[in-house]
CSV table of C-alpha atoms and ligand atoms in Angstrom, one decimal:
chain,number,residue,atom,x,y,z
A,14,UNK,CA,0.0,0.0,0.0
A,15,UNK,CA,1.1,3.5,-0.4
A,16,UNK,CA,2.6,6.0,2.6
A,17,UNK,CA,-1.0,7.8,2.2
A,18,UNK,CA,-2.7,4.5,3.2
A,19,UNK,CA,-0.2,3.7,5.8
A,20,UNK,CA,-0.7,7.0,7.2
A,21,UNK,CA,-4.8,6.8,7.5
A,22,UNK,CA,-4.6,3.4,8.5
A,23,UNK,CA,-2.4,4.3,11.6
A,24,UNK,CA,-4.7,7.3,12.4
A,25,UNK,CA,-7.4,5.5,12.0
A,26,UNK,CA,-7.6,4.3,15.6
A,27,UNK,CA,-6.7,7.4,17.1
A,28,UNK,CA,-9.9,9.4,15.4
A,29,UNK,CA,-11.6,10.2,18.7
A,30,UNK,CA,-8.2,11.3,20.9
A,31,UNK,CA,-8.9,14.4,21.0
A,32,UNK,CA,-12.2,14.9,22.2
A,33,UNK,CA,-11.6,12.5,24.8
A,34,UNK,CA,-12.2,13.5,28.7
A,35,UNK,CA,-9.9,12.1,31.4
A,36,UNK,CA,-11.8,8.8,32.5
A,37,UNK,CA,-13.8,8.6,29.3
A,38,UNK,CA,-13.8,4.7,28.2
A,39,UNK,CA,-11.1,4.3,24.7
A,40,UNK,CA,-13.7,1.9,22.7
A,41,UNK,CA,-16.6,3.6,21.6
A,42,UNK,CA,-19.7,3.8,23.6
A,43,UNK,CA,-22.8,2.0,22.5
A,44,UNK,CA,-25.5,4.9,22.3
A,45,UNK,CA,-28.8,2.8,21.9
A,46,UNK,CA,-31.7,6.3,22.0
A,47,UNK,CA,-34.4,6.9,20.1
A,48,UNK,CA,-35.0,10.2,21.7
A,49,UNK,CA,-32.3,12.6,23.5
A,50,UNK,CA,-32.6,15.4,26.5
A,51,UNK,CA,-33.7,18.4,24.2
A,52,UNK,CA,-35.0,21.2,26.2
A,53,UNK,CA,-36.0,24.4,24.1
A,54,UNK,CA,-35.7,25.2,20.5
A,55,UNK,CA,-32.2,25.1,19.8
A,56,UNK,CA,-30.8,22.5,17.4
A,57,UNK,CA,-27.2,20.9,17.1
A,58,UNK,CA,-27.2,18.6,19.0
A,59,UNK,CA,-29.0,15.1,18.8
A,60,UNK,CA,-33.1,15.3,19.3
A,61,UNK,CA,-34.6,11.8,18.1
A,62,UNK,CA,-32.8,8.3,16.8
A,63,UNK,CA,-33.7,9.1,12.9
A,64,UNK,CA,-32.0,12.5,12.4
A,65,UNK,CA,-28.5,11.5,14.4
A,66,UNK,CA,-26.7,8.8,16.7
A,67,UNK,CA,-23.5,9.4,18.2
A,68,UNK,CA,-22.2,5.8,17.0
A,69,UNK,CA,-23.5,6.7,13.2
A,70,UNK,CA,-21.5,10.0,13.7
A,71,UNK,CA,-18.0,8.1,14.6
A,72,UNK,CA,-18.3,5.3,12.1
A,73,UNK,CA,-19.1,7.8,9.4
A,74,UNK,CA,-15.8,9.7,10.9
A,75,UNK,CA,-13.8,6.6,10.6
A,76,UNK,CA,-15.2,6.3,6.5
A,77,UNK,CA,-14.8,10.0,6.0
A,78,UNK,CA,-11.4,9.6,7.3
A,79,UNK,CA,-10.7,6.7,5.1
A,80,UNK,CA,-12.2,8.0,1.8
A,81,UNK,CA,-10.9,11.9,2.5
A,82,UNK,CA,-14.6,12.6,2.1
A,83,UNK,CA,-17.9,13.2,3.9
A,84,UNK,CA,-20.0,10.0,4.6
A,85,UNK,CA,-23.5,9.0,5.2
A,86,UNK,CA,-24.0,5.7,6.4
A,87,UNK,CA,-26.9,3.1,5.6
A,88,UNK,CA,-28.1,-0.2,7.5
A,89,UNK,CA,-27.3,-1.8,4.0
A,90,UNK,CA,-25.5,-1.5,0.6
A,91,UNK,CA,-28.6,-1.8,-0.8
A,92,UNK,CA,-30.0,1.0,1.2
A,93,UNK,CA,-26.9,3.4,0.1
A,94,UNK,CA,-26.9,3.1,-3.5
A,95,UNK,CA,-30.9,3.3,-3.1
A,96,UNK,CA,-30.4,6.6,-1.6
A,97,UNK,CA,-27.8,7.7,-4.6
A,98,UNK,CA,-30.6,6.6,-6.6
A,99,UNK,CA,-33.6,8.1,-5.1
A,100,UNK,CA,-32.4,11.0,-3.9
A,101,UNK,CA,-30.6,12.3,-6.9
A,102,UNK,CA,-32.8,11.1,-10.1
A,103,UNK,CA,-35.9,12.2,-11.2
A,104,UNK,CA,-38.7,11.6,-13.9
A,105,UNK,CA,-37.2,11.8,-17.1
A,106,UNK,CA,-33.2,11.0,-16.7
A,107,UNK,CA,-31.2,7.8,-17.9
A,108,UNK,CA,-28.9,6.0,-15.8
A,109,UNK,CA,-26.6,3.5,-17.1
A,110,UNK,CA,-25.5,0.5,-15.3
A,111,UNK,CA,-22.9,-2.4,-15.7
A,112,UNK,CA,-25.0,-5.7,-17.0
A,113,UNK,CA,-22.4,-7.8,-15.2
A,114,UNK,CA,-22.1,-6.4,-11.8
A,115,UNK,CA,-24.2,-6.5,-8.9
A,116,UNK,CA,-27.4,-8.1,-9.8
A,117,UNK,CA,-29.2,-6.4,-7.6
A,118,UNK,CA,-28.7,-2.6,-8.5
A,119,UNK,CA,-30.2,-3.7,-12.1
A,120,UNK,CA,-33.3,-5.4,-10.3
A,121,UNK,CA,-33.8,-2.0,-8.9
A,122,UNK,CA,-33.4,0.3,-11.5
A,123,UNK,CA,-35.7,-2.0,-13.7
A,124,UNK,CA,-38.2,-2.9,-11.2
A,125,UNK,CA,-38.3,0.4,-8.9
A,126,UNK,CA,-36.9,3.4,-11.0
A,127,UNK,CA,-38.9,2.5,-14.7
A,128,UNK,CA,-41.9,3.1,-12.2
A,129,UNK,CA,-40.9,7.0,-11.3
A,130,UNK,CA,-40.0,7.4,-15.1
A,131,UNK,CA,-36.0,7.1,-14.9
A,132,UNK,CA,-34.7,4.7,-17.9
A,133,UNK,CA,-32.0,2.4,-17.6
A,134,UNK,CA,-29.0,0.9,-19.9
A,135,UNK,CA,-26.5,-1.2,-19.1
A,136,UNK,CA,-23.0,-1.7,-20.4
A,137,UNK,CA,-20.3,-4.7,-19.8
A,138,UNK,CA,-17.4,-3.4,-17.5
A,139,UNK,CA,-14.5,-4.6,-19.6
A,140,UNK,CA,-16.0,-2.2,-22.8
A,141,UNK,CA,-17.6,0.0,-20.4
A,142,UNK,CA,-16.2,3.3,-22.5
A,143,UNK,CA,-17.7,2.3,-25.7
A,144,UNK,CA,-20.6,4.1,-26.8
A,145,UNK,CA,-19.8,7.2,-24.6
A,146,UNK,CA,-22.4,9.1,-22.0
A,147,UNK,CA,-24.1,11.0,-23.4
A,148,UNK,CA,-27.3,11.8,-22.1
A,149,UNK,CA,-26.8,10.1,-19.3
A,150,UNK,CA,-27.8,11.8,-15.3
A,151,UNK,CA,-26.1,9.4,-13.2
A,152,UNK,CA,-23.3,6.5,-14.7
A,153,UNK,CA,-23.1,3.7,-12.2
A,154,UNK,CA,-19.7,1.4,-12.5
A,155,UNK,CA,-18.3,-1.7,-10.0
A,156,UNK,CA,-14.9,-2.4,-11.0
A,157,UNK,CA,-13.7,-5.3,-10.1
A,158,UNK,CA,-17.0,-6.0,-10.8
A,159,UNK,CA,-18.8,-8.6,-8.9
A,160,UNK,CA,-18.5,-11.3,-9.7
A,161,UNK,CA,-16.8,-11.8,-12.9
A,162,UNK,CA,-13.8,-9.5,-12.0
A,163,UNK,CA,-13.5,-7.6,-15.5
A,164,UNK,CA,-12.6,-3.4,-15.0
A,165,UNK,CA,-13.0,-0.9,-16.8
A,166,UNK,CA,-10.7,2.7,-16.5
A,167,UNK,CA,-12.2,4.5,-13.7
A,168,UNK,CA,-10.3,7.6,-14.2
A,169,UNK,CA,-11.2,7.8,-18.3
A,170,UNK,CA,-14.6,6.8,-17.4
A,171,UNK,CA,-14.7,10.0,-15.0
A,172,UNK,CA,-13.6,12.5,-17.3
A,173,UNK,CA,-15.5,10.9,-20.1
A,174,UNK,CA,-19.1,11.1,-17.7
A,175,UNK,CA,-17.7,14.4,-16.3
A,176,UNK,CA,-17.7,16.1,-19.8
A,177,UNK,CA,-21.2,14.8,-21.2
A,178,UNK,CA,-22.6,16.9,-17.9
A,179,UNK,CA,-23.4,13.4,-15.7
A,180,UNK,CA,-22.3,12.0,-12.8
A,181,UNK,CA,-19.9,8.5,-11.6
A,182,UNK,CA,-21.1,6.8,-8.8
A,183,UNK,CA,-18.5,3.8,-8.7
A,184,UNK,CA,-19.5,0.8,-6.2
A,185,UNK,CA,-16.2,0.1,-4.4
A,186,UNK,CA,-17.5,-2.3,-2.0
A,187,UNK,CA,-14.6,-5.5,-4.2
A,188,UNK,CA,-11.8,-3.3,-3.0
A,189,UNK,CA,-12.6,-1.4,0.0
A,190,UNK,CA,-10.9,2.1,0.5
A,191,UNK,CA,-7.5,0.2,1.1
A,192,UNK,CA,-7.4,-0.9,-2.7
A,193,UNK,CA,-9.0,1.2,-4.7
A,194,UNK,CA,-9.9,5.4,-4.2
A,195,UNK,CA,-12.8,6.0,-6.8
A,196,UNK,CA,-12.6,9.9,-5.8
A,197,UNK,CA,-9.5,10.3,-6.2
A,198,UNK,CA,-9.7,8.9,-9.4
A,199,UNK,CA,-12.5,11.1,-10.4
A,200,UNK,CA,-15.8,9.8,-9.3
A,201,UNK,CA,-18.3,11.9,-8.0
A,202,UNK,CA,-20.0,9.4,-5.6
A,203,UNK,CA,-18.4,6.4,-4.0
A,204,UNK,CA,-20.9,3.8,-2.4
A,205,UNK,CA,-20.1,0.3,-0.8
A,206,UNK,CA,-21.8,-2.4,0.8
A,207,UNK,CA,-19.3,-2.1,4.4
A,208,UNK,CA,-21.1,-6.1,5.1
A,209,UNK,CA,-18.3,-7.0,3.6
A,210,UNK,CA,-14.7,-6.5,4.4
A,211,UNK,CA,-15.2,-3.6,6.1
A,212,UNK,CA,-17.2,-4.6,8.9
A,213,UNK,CA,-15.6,-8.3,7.8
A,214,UNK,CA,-17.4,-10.2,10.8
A,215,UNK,CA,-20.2,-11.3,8.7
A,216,UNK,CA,-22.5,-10.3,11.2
A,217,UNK,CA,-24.1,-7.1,10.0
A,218,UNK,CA,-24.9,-5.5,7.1
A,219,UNK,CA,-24.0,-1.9,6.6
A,220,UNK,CA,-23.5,0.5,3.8
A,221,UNK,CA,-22.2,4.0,3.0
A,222,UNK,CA,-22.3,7.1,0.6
A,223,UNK,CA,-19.1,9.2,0.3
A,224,UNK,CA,-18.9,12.0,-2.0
A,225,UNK,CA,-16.5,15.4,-1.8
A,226,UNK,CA,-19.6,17.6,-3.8
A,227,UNK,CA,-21.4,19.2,-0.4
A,228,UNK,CA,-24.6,19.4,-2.2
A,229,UNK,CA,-24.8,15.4,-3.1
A,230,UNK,CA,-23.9,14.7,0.6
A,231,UNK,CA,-26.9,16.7,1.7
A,232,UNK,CA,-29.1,15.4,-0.8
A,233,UNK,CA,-28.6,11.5,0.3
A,234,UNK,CA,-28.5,12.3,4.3
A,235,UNK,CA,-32.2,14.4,3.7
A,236,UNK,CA,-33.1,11.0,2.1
A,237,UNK,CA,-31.7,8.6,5.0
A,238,UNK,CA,-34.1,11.3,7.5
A,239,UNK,CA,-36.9,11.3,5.5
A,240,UNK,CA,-37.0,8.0,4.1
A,241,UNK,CA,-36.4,6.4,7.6
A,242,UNK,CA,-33.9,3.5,6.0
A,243,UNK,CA,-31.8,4.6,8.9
A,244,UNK,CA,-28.8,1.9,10.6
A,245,UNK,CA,-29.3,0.3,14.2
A,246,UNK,CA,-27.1,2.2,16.9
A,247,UNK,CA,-25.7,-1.6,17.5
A,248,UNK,CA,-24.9,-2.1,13.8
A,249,UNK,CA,-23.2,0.7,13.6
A,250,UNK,CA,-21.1,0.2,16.7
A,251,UNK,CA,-20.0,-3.8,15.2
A,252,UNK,CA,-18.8,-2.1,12.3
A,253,UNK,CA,-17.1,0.8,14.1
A,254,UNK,CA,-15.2,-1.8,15.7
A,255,UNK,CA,-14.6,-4.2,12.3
A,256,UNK,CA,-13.0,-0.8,10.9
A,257,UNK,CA,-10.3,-0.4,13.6
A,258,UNK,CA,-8.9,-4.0,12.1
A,259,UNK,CA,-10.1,-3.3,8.3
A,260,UNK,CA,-6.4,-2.5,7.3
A,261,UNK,CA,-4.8,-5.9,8.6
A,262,UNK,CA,-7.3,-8.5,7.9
A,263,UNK,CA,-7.7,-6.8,4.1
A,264,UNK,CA,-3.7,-6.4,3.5
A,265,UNK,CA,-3.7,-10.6,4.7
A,266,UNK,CA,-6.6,-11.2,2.7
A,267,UNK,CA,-5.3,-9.9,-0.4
A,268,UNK,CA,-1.7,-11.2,0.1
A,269,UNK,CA,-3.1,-14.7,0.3
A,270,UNK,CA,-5.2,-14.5,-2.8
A,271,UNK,CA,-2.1,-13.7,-4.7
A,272,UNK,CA,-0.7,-16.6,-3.5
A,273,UNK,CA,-3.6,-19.0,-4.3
A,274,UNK,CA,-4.7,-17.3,-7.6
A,275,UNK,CA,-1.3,-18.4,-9.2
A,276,UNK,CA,-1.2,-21.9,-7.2
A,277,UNK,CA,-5.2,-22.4,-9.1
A,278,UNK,CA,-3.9,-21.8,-12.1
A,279,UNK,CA,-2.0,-24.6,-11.8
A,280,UNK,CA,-4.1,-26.8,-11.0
A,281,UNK,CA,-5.5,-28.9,-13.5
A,282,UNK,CA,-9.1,-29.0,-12.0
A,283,UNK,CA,-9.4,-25.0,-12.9
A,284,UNK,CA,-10.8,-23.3,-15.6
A,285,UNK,CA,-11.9,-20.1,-16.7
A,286,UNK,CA,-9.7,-18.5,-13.7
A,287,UNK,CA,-9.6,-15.0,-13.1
A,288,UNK,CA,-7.8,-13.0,-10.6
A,289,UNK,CA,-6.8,-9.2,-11.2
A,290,UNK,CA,-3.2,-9.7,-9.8
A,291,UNK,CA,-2.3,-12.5,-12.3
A,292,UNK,CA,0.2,-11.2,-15.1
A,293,UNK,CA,-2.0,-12.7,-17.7
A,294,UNK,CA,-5.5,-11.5,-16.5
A,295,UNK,CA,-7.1,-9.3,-18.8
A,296,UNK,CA,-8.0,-7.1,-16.2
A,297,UNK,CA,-3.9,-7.0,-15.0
A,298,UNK,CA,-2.1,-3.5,-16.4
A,299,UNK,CA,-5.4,-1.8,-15.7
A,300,UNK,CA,-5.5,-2.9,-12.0
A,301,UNK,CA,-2.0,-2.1,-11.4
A,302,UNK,CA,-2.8,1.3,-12.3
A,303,UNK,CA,-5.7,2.0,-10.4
A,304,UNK,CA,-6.0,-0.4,-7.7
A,305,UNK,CA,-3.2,-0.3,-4.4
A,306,UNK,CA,-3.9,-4.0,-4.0
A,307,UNK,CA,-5.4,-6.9,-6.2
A,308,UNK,CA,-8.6,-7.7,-4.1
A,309,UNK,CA,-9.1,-11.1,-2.3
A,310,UNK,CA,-12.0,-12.0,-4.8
A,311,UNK,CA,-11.0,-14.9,-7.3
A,312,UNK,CA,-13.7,-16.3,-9.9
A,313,UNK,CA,-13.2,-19.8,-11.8
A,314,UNK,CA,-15.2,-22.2,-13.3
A,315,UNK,CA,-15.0,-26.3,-12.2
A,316,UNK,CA,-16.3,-27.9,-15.3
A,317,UNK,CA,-20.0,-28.6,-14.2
A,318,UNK,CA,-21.9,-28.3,-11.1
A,319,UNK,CA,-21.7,-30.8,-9.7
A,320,UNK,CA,-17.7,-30.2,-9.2
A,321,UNK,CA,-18.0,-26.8,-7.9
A,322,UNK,CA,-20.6,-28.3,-5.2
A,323,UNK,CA,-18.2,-30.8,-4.6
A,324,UNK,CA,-14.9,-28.6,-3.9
A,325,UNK,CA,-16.9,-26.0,-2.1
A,326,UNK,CA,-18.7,-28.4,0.4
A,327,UNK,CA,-15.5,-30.9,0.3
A,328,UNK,CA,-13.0,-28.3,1.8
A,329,UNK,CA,-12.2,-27.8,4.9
A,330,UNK,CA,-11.8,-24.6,5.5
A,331,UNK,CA,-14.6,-22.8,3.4
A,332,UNK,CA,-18.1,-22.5,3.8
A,333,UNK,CA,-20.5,-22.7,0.8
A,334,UNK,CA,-22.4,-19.2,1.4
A,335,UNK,CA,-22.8,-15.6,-0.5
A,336,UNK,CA,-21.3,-12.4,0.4
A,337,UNK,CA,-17.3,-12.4,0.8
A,338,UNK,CA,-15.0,-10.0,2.7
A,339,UNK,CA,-15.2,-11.6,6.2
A,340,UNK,CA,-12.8,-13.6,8.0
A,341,UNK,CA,-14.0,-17.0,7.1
A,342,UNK,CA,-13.2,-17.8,3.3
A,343,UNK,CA,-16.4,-18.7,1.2
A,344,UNK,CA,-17.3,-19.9,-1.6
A,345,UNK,CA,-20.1,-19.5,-4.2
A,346,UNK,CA,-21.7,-21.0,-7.3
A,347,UNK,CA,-22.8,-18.0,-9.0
A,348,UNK,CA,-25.3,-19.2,-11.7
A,349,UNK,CA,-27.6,-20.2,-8.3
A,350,UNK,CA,-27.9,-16.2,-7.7
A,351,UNK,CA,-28.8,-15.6,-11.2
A,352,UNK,CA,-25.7,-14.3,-12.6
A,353,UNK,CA,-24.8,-15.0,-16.1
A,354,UNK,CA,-21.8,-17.3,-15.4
A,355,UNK,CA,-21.4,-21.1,-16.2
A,356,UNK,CA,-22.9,-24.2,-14.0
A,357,UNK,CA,-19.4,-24.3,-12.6
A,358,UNK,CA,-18.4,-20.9,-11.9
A,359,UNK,CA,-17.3,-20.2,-8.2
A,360,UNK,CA,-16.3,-17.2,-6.7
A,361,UNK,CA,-14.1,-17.7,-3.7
A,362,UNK,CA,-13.7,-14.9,-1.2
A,363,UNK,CA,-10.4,-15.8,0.1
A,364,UNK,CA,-10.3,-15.1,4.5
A,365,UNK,CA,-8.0,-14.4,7.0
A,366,UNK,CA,-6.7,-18.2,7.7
A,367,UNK,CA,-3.3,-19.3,7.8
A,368,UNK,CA,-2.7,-19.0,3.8
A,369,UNK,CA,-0.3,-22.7,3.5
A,370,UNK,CA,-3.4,-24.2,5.5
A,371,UNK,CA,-5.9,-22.7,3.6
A,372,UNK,CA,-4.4,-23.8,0.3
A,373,UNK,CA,-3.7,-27.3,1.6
A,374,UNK,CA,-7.5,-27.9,2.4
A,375,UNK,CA,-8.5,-26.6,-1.0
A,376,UNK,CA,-5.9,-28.7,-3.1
A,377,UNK,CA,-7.2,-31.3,-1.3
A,378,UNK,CA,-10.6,-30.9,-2.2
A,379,UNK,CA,-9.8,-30.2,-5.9
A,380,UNK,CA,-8.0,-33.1,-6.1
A,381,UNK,CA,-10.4,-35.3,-5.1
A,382,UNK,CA,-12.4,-33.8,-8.0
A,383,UNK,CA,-10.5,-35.4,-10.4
A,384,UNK,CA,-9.0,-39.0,-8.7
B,19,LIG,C1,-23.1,-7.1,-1.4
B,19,LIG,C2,-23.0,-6.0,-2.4
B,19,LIG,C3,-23.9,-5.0,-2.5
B,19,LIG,C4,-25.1,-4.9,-1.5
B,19,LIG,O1,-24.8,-4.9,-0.2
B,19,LIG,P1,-25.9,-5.3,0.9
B,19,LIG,O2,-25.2,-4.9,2.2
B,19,LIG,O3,-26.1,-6.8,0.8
B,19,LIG,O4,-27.2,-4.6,0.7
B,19,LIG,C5,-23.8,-4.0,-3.4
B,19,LIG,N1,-22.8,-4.0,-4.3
B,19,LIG,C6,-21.9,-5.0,-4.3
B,19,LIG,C7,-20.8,-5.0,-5.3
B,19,LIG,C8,-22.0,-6.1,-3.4
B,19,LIG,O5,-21.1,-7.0,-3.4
């Protein structure tokens, strides 16, 4: 990682110092109100459990300090990029969206936004500049996407979107703010679903909006008030607490992908194998100049159902579930969420175990895919 990663990694932990009395506890206090002592008139200070929560404010600190940007957090990913969505379009614009990333996001621009009169187009990453933008309100990219891995040139894309008058929301929840910094590359609007590595427990799910343009920041937070999607004081306080180790369970997730990504690809069983940090990806010269690390997403395809069951379920250190980023590593057949992969694809989310250990167990499931 760079020294400018380094450096807001260390601080990280030290965010609240300075506003500390003498006897104050160090961990954050769980603040669990729905109303607050508010005598008079006066406002700036918190009144009732949808408006403000201390614990949303110092989470939303600890992202604003990692994305050099205001943040507004959400009780999901979901709910954050609904918020980009609703309180930003209106009747009558375009959004385009990636046709191989999150499935979700499309269900909701088709299902929920052709309702209110917004139209939507969508775009493979890896050609993701072709065809240009204009007319668009709002372009929406994931890169990596999820969960075929392809990326597209964030920066280009930004200046591109940025001169036909629209605006570049770029879903970083793949790489976290540790691996990849959409704003600084241009974007207008970060969001990311923090259920994954960023809370990394797998116990919550969380979501936030970062943006550096004041009146976008304002727009979404109105929203989160108004439209009552608002995050538990609790959830908010897990991931306050999943942040403080963010930086060392991502940098020993990502350093063991790199390891098993080129051990996979020699592996007869494997197929179809994709991994960012692999010299021969297609997705390699553009990741190492965007992206401070590789991600600890890998995708590859086992042949046929059947196998992929049988590897996932068969090793010993992986659980066959969705989502990715947390601790434990998991493993997914894609086509079962309706993504347009192959019977075989998996994607593995490689976690925080021992990475020798973790590569013994899976050889030893992929090899007894083919004795
Ligand atoms: C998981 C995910 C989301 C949605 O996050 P939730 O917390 O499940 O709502 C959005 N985008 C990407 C890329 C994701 O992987």
């Amino acid at each position: 990682m760079t020294n400018a990663s380094n450096s807001r990694a260390a601080s990280l932990a030290h965010l609240r110092r300075a506003r500390l009395s003498v006897g104050d506890p160090i961990p954050l206090p769980l603040t669990m109100a729905a109303i607050f002592h508010a005598p008079g008139d006066a406002t700036g200070f918190n009144q009732y459990g949808r408006f403000s929560n201390p614990v949303w404010d110092a989470v939303e600190e600890m992202l604003g300090h990692l994305e050099e940007a205001p943040c507004v957090g959400f009780p999901s990913g979901m709910g954050a990029i609904s918020a980009v969505f609703f309180a930003l379009l209106k009747s009558g614009d375009r959004i385009l969206l990636p046709s191989d990333g999150y499935h979700t996001t499309r269900i909701l621009a088709d299902r929920f936004l052709g309702a209110f009169g917004v139209a939507c187009d969508v775009r493979p990453t890896s050609s993701f500049l072709d065809g240009g933008f204009d007319g668009y309100r709002l372009v929406f990219v994931e890169s990596p996407s999820n969960p075929a891995l392809d990326i597209c040139d964030i920066a280009a894309v930004a200046a591109a979107v940025r001169k036909s008058g629209g605006q570049l929301v770029v879903d970083n929840t793949t790489m976290t703010p540790f691996g990849q910094r959409p704003l600084d590359l241009g974007a207008d609007i970060v969001v990311a679903a923090d259920t994954k590595a960023p809370n990394g427990h797998s116990d919550v799910l969380f979501g936030h909006v970062a943006s550096r343009n004041p009146e976008i920041i304002t727009a979404v937070a109105e929203w989160r008030q108004n439209a009552g999607g608002i995050p538990g004081p609790f959830e908010a306080w897990l991931v306050h607490r999943g942040l403080e180790t963010l930086e060392l369970r991502f940098d020993r997730m990502c350093s063991s992908a790199e390891v098993i990504a080129q051990r996979l690809q020699q592996h007869p069983a494997v197929g179809g194998l994709r991994f960012p940090g692999l010299a021969d990806d297609p997705s390699h010269n553009l990741a190492r100049a965007q992206m401070e690390r590789f991600g600890f997403l890998i995708s590859f395809d086992l042949g046929s159902e059947a196998r992929a069951e049988d590897f996932i379920n068969g090793c010993e250190l992986m659980h066959a579930a969705t989502s990715f980023g947390g601790v434990h590593t998991v493993a997914e057949r894609r086509l079962r969420r309706g993504d347009a992969v192959t019977p075989g694809f998996v994607r593995l989310s490689v976690g925080c175990e021992p990475v020798e250990e973790l590569w013994a167990a899976m050889q030893a499931s992929l090899d007894r895919l083919s004795a």
